[in-house]
XYZ file of C-alpha atoms in Angstrom:
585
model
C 73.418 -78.931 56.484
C 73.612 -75.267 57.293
C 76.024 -74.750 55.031
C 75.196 -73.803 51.597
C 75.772 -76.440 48.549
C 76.967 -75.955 44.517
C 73.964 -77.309 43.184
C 76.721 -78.593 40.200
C 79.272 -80.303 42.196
C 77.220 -80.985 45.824
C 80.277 -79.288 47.519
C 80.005 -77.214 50.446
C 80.259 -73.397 49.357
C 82.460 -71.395 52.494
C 85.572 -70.380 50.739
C 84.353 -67.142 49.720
C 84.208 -66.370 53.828
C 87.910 -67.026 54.565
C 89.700 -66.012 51.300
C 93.284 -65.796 52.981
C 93.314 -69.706 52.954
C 95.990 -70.966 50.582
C 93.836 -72.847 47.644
C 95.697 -76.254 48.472
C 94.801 -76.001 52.021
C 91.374 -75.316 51.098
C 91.205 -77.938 48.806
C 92.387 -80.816 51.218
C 89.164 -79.436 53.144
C 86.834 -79.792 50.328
C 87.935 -83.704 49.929
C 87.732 -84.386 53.209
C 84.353 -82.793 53.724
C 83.162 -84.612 50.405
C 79.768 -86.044 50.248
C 80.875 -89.349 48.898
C 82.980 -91.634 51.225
C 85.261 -92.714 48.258
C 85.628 -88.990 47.003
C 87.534 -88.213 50.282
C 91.236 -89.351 50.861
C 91.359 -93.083 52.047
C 94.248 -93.304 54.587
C 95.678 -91.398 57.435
C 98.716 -91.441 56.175
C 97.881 -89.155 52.861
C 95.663 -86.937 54.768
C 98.708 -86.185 57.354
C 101.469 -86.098 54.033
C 99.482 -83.389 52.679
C 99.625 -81.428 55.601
C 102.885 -82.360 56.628
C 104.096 -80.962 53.089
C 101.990 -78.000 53.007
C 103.661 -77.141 56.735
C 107.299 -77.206 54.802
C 106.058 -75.228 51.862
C 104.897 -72.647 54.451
C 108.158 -72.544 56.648
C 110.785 -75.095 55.479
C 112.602 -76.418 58.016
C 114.194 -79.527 59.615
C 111.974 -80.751 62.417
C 111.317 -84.373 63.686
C 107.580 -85.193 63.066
C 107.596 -87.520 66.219
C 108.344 -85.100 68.625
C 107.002 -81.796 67.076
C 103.493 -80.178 66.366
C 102.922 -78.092 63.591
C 102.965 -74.395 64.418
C 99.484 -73.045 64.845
C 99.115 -69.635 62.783
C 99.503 -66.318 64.610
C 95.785 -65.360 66.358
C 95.877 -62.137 64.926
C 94.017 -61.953 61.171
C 96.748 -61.959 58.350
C 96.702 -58.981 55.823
C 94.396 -59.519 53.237
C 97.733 -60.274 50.851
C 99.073 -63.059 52.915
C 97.589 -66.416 52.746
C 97.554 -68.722 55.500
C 97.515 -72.301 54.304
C 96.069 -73.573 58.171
C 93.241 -72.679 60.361
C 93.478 -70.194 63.509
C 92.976 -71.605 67.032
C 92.960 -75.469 65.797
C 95.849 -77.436 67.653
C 96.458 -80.349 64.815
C 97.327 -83.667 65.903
C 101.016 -84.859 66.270
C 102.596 -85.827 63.117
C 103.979 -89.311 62.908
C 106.280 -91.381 61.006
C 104.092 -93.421 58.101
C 103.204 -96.499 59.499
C 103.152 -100.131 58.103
C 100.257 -100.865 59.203
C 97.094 -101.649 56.765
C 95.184 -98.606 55.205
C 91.836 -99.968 56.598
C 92.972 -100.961 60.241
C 90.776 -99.976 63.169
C 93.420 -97.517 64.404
C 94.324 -96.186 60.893
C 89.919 -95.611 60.753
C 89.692 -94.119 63.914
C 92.962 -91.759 63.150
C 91.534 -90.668 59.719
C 87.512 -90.253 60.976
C 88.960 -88.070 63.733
C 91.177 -85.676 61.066
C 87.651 -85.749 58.808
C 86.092 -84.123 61.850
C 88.722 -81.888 62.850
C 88.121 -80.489 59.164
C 84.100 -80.334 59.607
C 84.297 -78.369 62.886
C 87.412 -76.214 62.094
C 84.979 -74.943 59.094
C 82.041 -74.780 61.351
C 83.483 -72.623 63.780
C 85.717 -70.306 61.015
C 82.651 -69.557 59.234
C 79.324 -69.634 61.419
C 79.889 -68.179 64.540
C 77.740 -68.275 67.098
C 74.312 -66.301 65.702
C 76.031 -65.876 61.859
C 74.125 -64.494 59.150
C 73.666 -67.361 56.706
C 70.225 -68.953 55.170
C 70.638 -72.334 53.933
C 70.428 -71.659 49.858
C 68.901 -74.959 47.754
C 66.396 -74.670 45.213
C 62.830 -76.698 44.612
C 62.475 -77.279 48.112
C 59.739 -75.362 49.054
C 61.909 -73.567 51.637
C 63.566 -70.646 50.840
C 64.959 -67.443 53.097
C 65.257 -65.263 49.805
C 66.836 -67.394 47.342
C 63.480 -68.491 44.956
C 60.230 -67.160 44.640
C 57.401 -69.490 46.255
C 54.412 -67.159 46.321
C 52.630 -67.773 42.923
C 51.930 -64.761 41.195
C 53.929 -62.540 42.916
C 57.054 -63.042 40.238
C 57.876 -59.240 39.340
C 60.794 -58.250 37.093
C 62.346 -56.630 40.485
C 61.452 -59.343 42.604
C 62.936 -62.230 40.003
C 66.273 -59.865 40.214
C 66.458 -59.960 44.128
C 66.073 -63.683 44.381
C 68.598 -64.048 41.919
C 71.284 -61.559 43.517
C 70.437 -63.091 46.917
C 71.159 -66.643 46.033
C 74.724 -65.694 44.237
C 74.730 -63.699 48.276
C 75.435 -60.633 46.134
C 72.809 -59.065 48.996
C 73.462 -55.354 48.262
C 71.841 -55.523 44.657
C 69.079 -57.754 46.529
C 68.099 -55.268 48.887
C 67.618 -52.997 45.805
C 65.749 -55.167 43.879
C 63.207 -56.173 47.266
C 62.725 -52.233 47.853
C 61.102 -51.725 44.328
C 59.213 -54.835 44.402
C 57.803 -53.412 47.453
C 56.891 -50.013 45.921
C 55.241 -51.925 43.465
C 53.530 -54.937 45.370
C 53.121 -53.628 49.094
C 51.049 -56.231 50.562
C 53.665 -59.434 49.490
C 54.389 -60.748 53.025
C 57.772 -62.811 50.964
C 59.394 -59.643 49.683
C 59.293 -58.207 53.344
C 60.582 -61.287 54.759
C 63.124 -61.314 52.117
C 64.599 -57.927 52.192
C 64.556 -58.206 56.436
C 67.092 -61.187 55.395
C 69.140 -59.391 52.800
C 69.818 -56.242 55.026
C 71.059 -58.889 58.399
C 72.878 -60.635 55.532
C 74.478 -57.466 53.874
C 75.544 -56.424 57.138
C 77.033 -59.804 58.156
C 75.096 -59.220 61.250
C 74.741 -61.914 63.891
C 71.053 -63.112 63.854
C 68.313 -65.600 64.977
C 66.460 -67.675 62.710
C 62.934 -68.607 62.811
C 61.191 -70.330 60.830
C 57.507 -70.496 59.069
C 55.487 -73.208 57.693
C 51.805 -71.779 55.952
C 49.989 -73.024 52.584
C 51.378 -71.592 49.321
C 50.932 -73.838 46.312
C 47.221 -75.191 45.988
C 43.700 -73.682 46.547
C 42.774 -70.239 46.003
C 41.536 -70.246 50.133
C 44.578 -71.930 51.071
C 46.581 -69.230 49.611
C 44.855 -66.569 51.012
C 45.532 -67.906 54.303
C 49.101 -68.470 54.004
C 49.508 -64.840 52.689
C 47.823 -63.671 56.246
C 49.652 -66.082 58.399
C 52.906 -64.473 55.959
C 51.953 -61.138 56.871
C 52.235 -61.427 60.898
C 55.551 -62.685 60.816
C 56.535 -60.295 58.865
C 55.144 -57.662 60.633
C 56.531 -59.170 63.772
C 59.927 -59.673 62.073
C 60.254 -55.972 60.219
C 59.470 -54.167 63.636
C 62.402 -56.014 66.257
C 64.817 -55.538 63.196
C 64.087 -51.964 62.971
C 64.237 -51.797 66.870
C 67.527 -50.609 68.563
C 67.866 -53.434 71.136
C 66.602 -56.324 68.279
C 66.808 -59.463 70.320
C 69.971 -59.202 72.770
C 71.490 -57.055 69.932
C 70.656 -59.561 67.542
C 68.321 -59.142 64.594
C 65.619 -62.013 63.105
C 65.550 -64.498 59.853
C 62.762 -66.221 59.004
C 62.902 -68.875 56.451
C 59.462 -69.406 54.640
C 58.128 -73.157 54.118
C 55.584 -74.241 52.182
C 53.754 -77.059 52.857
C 50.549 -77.041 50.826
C 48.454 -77.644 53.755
C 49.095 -81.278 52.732
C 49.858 -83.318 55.312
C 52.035 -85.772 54.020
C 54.011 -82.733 52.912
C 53.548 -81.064 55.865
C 55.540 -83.751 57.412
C 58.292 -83.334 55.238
C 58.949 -79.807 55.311
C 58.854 -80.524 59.395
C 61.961 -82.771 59.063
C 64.017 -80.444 56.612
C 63.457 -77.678 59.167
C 64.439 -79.559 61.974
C 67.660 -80.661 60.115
C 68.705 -77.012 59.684
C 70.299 -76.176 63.642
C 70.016 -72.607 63.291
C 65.869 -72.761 63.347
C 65.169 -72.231 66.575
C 61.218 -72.530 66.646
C 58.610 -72.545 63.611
C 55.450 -70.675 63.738
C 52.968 -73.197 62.249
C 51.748 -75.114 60.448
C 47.566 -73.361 59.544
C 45.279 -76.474 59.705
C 44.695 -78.804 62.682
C 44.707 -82.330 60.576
C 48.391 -81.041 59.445
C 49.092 -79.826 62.843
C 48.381 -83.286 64.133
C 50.717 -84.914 61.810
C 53.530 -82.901 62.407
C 53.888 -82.359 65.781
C 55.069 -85.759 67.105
C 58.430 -84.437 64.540
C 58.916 -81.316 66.341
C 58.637 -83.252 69.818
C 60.866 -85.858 68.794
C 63.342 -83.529 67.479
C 62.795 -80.625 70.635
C 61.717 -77.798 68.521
C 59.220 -75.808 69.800
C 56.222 -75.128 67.266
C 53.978 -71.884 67.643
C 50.960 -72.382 65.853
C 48.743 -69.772 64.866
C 45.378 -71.285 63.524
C 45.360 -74.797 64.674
C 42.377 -75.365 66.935
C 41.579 -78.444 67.082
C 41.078 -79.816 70.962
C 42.811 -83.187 70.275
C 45.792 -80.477 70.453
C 45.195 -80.247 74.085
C 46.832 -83.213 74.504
C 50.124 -82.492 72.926
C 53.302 -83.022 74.156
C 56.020 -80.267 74.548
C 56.708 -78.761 71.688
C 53.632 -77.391 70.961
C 52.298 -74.403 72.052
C 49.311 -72.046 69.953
C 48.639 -68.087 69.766
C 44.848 -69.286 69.061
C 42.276 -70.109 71.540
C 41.311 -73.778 71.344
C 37.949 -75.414 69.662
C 36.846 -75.517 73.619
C 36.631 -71.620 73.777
C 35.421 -71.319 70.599
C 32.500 -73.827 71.104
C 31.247 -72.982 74.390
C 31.287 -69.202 73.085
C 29.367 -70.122 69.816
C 26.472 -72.040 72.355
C 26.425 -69.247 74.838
C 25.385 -67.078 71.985
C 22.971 -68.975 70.638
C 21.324 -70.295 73.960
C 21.247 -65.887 75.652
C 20.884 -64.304 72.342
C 16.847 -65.635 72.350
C 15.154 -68.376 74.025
C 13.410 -69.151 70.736
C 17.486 -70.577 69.384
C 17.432 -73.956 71.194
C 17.064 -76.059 68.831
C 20.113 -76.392 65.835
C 21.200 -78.146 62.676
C 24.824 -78.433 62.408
C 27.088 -78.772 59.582
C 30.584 -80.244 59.641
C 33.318 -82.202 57.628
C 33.744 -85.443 60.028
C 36.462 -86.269 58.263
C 38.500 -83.189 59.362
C 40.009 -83.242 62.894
C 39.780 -78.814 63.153
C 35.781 -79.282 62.034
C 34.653 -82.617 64.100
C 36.198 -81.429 67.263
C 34.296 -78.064 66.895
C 31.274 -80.359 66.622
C 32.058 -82.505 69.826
C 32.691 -79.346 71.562
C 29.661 -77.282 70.899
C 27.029 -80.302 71.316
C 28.792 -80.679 74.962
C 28.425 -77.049 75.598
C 24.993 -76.682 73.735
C 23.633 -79.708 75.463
C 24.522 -78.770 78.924
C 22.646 -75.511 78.563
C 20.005 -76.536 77.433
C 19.751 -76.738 73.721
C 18.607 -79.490 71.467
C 20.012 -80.351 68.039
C 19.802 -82.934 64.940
C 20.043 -86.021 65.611
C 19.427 -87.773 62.326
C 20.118 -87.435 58.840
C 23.543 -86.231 59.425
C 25.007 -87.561 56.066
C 22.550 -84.113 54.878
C 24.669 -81.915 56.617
C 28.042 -83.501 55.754
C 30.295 -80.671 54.059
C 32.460 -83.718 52.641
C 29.715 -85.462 50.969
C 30.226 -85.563 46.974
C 26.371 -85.408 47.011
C 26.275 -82.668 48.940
C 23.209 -80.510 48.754
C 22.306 -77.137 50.496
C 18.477 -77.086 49.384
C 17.851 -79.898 50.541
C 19.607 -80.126 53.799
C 17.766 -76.878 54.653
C 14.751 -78.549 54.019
C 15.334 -81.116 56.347
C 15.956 -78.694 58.805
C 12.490 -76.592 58.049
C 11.206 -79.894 59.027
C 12.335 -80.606 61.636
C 11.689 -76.989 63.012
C 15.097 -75.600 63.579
C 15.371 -72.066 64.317
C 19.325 -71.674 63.263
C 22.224 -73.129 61.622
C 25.850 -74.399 63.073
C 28.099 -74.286 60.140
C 31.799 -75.848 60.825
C 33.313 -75.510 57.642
C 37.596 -76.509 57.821
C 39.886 -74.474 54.903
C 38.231 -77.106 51.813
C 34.634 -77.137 52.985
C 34.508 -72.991 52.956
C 32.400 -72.978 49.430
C 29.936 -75.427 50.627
C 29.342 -73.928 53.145
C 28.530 -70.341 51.739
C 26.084 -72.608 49.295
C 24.228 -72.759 52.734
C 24.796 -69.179 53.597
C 22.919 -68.655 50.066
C 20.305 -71.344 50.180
C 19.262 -69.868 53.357
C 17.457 -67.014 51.616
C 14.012 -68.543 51.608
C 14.255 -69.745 54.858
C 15.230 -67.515 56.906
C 17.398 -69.448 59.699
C 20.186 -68.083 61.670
C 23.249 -68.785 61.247
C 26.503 -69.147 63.509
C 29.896 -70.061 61.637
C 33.041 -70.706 63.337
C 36.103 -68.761 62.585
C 37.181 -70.684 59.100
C 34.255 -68.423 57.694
C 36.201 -65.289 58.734
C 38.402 -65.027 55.703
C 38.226 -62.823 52.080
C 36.015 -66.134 50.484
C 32.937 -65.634 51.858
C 33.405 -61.477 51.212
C 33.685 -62.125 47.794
C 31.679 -64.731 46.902
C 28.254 -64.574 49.766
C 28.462 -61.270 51.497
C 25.350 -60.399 50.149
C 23.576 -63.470 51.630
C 25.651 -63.479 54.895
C 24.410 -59.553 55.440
C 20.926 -60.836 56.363
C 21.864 -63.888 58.727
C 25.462 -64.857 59.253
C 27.879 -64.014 62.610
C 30.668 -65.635 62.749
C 32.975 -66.287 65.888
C 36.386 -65.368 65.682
C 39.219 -64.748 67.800
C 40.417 -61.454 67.054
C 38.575 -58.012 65.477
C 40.781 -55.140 64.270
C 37.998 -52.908 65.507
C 38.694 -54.035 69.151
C 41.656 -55.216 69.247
C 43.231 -55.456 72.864
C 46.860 -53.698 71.218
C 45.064 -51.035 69.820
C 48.564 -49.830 67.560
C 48.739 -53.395 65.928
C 45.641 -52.462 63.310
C 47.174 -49.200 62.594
C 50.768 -50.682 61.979
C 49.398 -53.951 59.897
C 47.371 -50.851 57.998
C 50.397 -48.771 57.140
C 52.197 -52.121 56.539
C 49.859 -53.301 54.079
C 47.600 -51.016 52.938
C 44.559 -52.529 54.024
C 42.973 -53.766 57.410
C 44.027 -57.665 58.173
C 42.324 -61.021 59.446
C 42.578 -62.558 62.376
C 45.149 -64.912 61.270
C 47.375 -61.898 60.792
C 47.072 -60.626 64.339
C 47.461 -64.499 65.353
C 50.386 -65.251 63.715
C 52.245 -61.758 65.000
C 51.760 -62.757 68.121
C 53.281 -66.300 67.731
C 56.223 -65.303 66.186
C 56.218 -62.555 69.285
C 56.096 -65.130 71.399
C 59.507 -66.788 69.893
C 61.184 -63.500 70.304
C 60.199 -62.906 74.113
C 61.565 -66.597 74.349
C 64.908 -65.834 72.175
C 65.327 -62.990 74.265
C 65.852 -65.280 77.381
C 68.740 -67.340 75.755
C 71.537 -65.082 77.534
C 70.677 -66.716 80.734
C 70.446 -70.459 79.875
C 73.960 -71.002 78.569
C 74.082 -74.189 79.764
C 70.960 -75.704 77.498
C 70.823 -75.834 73.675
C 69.718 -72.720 71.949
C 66.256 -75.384 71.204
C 65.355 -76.467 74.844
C 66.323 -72.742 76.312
C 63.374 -71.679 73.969
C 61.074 -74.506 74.786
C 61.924 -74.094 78.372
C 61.470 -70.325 78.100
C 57.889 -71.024 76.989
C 56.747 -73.847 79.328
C 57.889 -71.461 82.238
C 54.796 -70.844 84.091
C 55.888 -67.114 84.555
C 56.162 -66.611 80.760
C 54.335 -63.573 79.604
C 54.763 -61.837 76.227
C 52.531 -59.071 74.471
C 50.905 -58.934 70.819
C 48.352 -57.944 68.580
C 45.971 -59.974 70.937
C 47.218 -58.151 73.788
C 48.847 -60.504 76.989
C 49.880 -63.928 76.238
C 50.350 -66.662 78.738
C 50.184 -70.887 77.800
C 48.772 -73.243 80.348
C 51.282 -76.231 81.029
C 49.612 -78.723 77.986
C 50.567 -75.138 75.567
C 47.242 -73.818 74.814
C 46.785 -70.100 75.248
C 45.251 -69.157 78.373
C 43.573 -65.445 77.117
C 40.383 -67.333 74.693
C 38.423 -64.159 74.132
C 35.925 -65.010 71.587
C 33.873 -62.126 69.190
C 31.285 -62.218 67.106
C 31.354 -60.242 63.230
C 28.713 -59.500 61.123
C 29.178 -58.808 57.453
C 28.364 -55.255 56.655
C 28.281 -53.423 52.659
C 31.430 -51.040 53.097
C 33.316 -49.096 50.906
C 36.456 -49.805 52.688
C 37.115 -53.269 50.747
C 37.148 -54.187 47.191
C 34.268 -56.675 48.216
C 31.735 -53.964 48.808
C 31.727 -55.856 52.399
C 33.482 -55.993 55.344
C 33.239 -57.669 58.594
C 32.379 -55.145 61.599
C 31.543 -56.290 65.692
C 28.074 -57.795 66.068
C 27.497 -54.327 68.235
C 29.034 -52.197 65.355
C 26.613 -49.882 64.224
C 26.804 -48.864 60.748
C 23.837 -46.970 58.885
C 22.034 -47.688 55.836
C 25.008 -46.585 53.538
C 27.451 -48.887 54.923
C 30.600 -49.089 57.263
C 32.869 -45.728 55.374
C 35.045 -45.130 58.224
C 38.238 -47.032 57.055
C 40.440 -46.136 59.591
């Protein structure tokens, strides 16, 4: 399944990588290698005739089949002229007199299933060396490594020429193609990611591959999100590439998934990827309810998943396979009540809005009640259905009423990724009111900019795991900048760092020979001296995979002129005057 298909005929395309083969050799592979049992040759005896008469049309001569083997070919390459009609290396079974025994006798099975194999792994090992630059190339399947287009919207006349040229592996005129699309559409995390897998390609350049799951088709929010998970592995991707050493002298792929932040689909896209054997770890998937789903795939299958933006604390309890850039719901919640419970002794009592029905937002509930309740502070505990994000009826006025009532002095708001817009109608309704408000990192994102900055100015901070105005790697912000033109989220920095995180672990593989390529990375990982560096600065994973750094800050929204918003998030302690932030650097 590495191996590229004719999406006409279903057969394997790898004649165009050894085109000294003699045609009828190559075709006796392609029948033995076909998909459908009855499309491939039926006996023993006509697999070893057709060799057996390819042999004498090679070098004629008499020779007893009993007591011979067919010569293996020189190991030096032929010229390009000559054609070779068998493999280098590949010792071919002794050839015997044609037996009377039935077509479909055990022996006669056994014979012919061991010849079909001989033919799979002689290909195999012709064709993808160790580390070979190849991308699996099929169409509609939501996965792609440059072959189709998946980001809506981001369809240029260049771009639409470089997926083209890179699926008929004509990778020179792709690499073209990507370069103006990028002159013309800087900030497209896919074209990046393509054109780092056109230039290995072009090169024929031994390689890892990666893989990485985010949202692409569905919701405008969704979207968003994917496009900033997108953009750290590219980042991540484009800078050991353009490095001397790469990793062990070997650059990066990175295939691109989409799974809609669906999780049945989610699920799906986890068990093509772990079908392909050259992914050696996925950075993914963005919400914790798909998270959930898919990881008991990666475990079963042994490999490793980096996630980015998953959360949720019923993570914690993972098995191996899962490991996460992002501080857990636990850091987040205790940081959220520590604010509210030091920042005045007048916050202590809170109304708290959530989707129960989503695993990210109900364990960031759990969480912070523990935490809030154990210092000291008091929240609702009635008429929950008001302040449920997932109700149909869903009101804003009217929960805030509630709350006047019942004399709370600020606001928990949990939103996950489909809840955001309900819960900026908060943000809003809050005008009159006056409460405020503490939102957990889902808020952080280009939605509420756009559509309540105004609103969130007066009240709103919002925890979140990473600020590019303090960021620990104080070069990231300034490379993602010149990258992209523009400052980036904290799902950005996040997802840089897990796909760092796969390349400190790739770059171990040298010394565990003995393992699978998978369990030397998973290994690599779980090792309790494991260190790597990001945008987030040092990373280390306790032994159930969650990161042990969980430094937690706190934005405000700000007016700027730095963002086509006319706001921008800033540190809680980041003072800006009456104008608005201007410094854009």
């Amino acid at each position: 399944q590495d191996l590229p298909c004719d999406p006409q005929t279903g057969r394997i395309i790898w004649r165009n990588r050894r085109p000294n083969l003699s045609k009828e050799f190559a075709d006796l592979l392609d029948d033995m290698m076909a998909c459908l049992p009855q499309s491939r040759p039926q006996t023993t005896e006509e697999i070893l005739e057709t060799l057996a008469q390819l042999q004498a049309e090679e070098a004629p001569s008499e020779i007893e089949p009993e007591e011979k083997q067919l010569p293996v070919a020189k190991e030096e390459t032929p010229p390009q002229e000559e054609r070779s009609p068998l493999p280098h290396k590949i010792q071919l079974p002794l050839l015997k007199k044609k037996s009377k025994r039935p077509p479909n006798s055990q022996e006669s099975r056994q014979q012919r299933n061991s010849l079909v194999m001989l033919a799979v792994i002689w290909v195999l090992l012709a064709i993808l060396p160790e580390g070979h630059t190849i991308c699996p190339v099929k169409f509609d399947d939501d996965l792609s490594c440059g072959e189709e287009i998946l980001i809506p919207g981001s369809a240029l006349e260049a771009k639409q020429q470089a997926v083209k040229a890179f699926a008929e592996r004509n990778y020179a005129e792709a690499i073209q193609f990507l370069e103006t699309a990028r002159l013309q559409q800087g900030n497209d995390p896919e074209t990046l990611i393509y054109l780092n897998n056109a230039k290995l390609a072009a090169q024929n350049a031994d390689a890892y591959t990666i893989a990485v799951v985010a949202p692409i088709e569905g919701d405008t929010p969704a979207l968003n999100s994917g496009m900033e998970i997108l953009r750290g592995v590219a980042q991540a991707q484009n800078a050991i590439n353009k490095s001397d050493a790469k990793i062990n002298g070997k650059g990066l792929i990175v295939i691109i998934a989409d799974d809609a932040n669906d999780p049945q689909k989610a699920v799906r896209k986890a068990e093509d990827l772990v079908r392909i054997g050259q992914v050696l770890g996925v950075v993914g998937h963005f919400s914790s309810d798909v998270t959930l789903k898919v990881a008991p795939v990666y475990e079963e299958k042994e490999l490793v998943a980096v996630s980015p933006t998953s959360t949720s604390a019923l993570l914690s309890d993972r098995q191996n396979f899962f490991f996460r850039t992002v501080p857990s719901d636990t850091a987040t919640a205790q940081a959220i009540a520590s604010y509210l419970i030091d920042r005045d002794s007048g916050l202590s009592k809170v109304a708290i809005f959530h989707n129960p029905n989503s695993p990210y937002s109900e364990s960031l509930r759990n969480q912070f009640i523990n935490n809030f309740s154990a210092g000291g502070g008091i929240f609702l505990r009635n008429n929950d259905d008001k302040f449920d994000f997932s109700r149909t009826s869903f009101n804003a006025s009217s929960a805030l009423e509630i709350a006047a009532r019942q004399e709370v002095n600020a606001l928990a708001l949990f939103p996950n990724s489909s809840t955001r817009a309900e819960a900026i109608e908060v943000v809003k309704a809050n005008g009159e009111y006056n409460f405020a408000i503490v939102a957990a990192d889902s808020a952080y994102n280009e939605y509420t900019l756009k559509f309540g900055a105004a609103e969130a100015a007066n009240n709103l901070v919002i925890a979140t795991p990473w600020m590019s105005f303090n960021s620990p790697n104080p070069t990231f912000p300034q490379e993602a900048r010149n990258l992209w033109g523009g400052s980036v989220s904290w799902r950005t920095a996040l997802a840089y760092d897990a796909t760092r995180v796969l390349i400190t672990a790739l770059e171990s593989l040298p010394e565990q020979q003995e393992l699978t390529k998978r369990i030397a990375v998973q290994n690599a990982l779980a090792d309790e001296s494991f260190s790597s560096y990001g945008a987030t600065g040092e990373i280390h994973f306790f032994p159930n995979g969650d990161r042990k750094e969980s430094r937690i800050d706190f934005a405000r929204v700000v007016p700027s002129k730095c963002s086509p918003f006319g706001y921008s998030f800033v540190p809680l302690d980041y003072v800006v005057d009456e104008s608005g932030l201007d410094n854009c650097n």
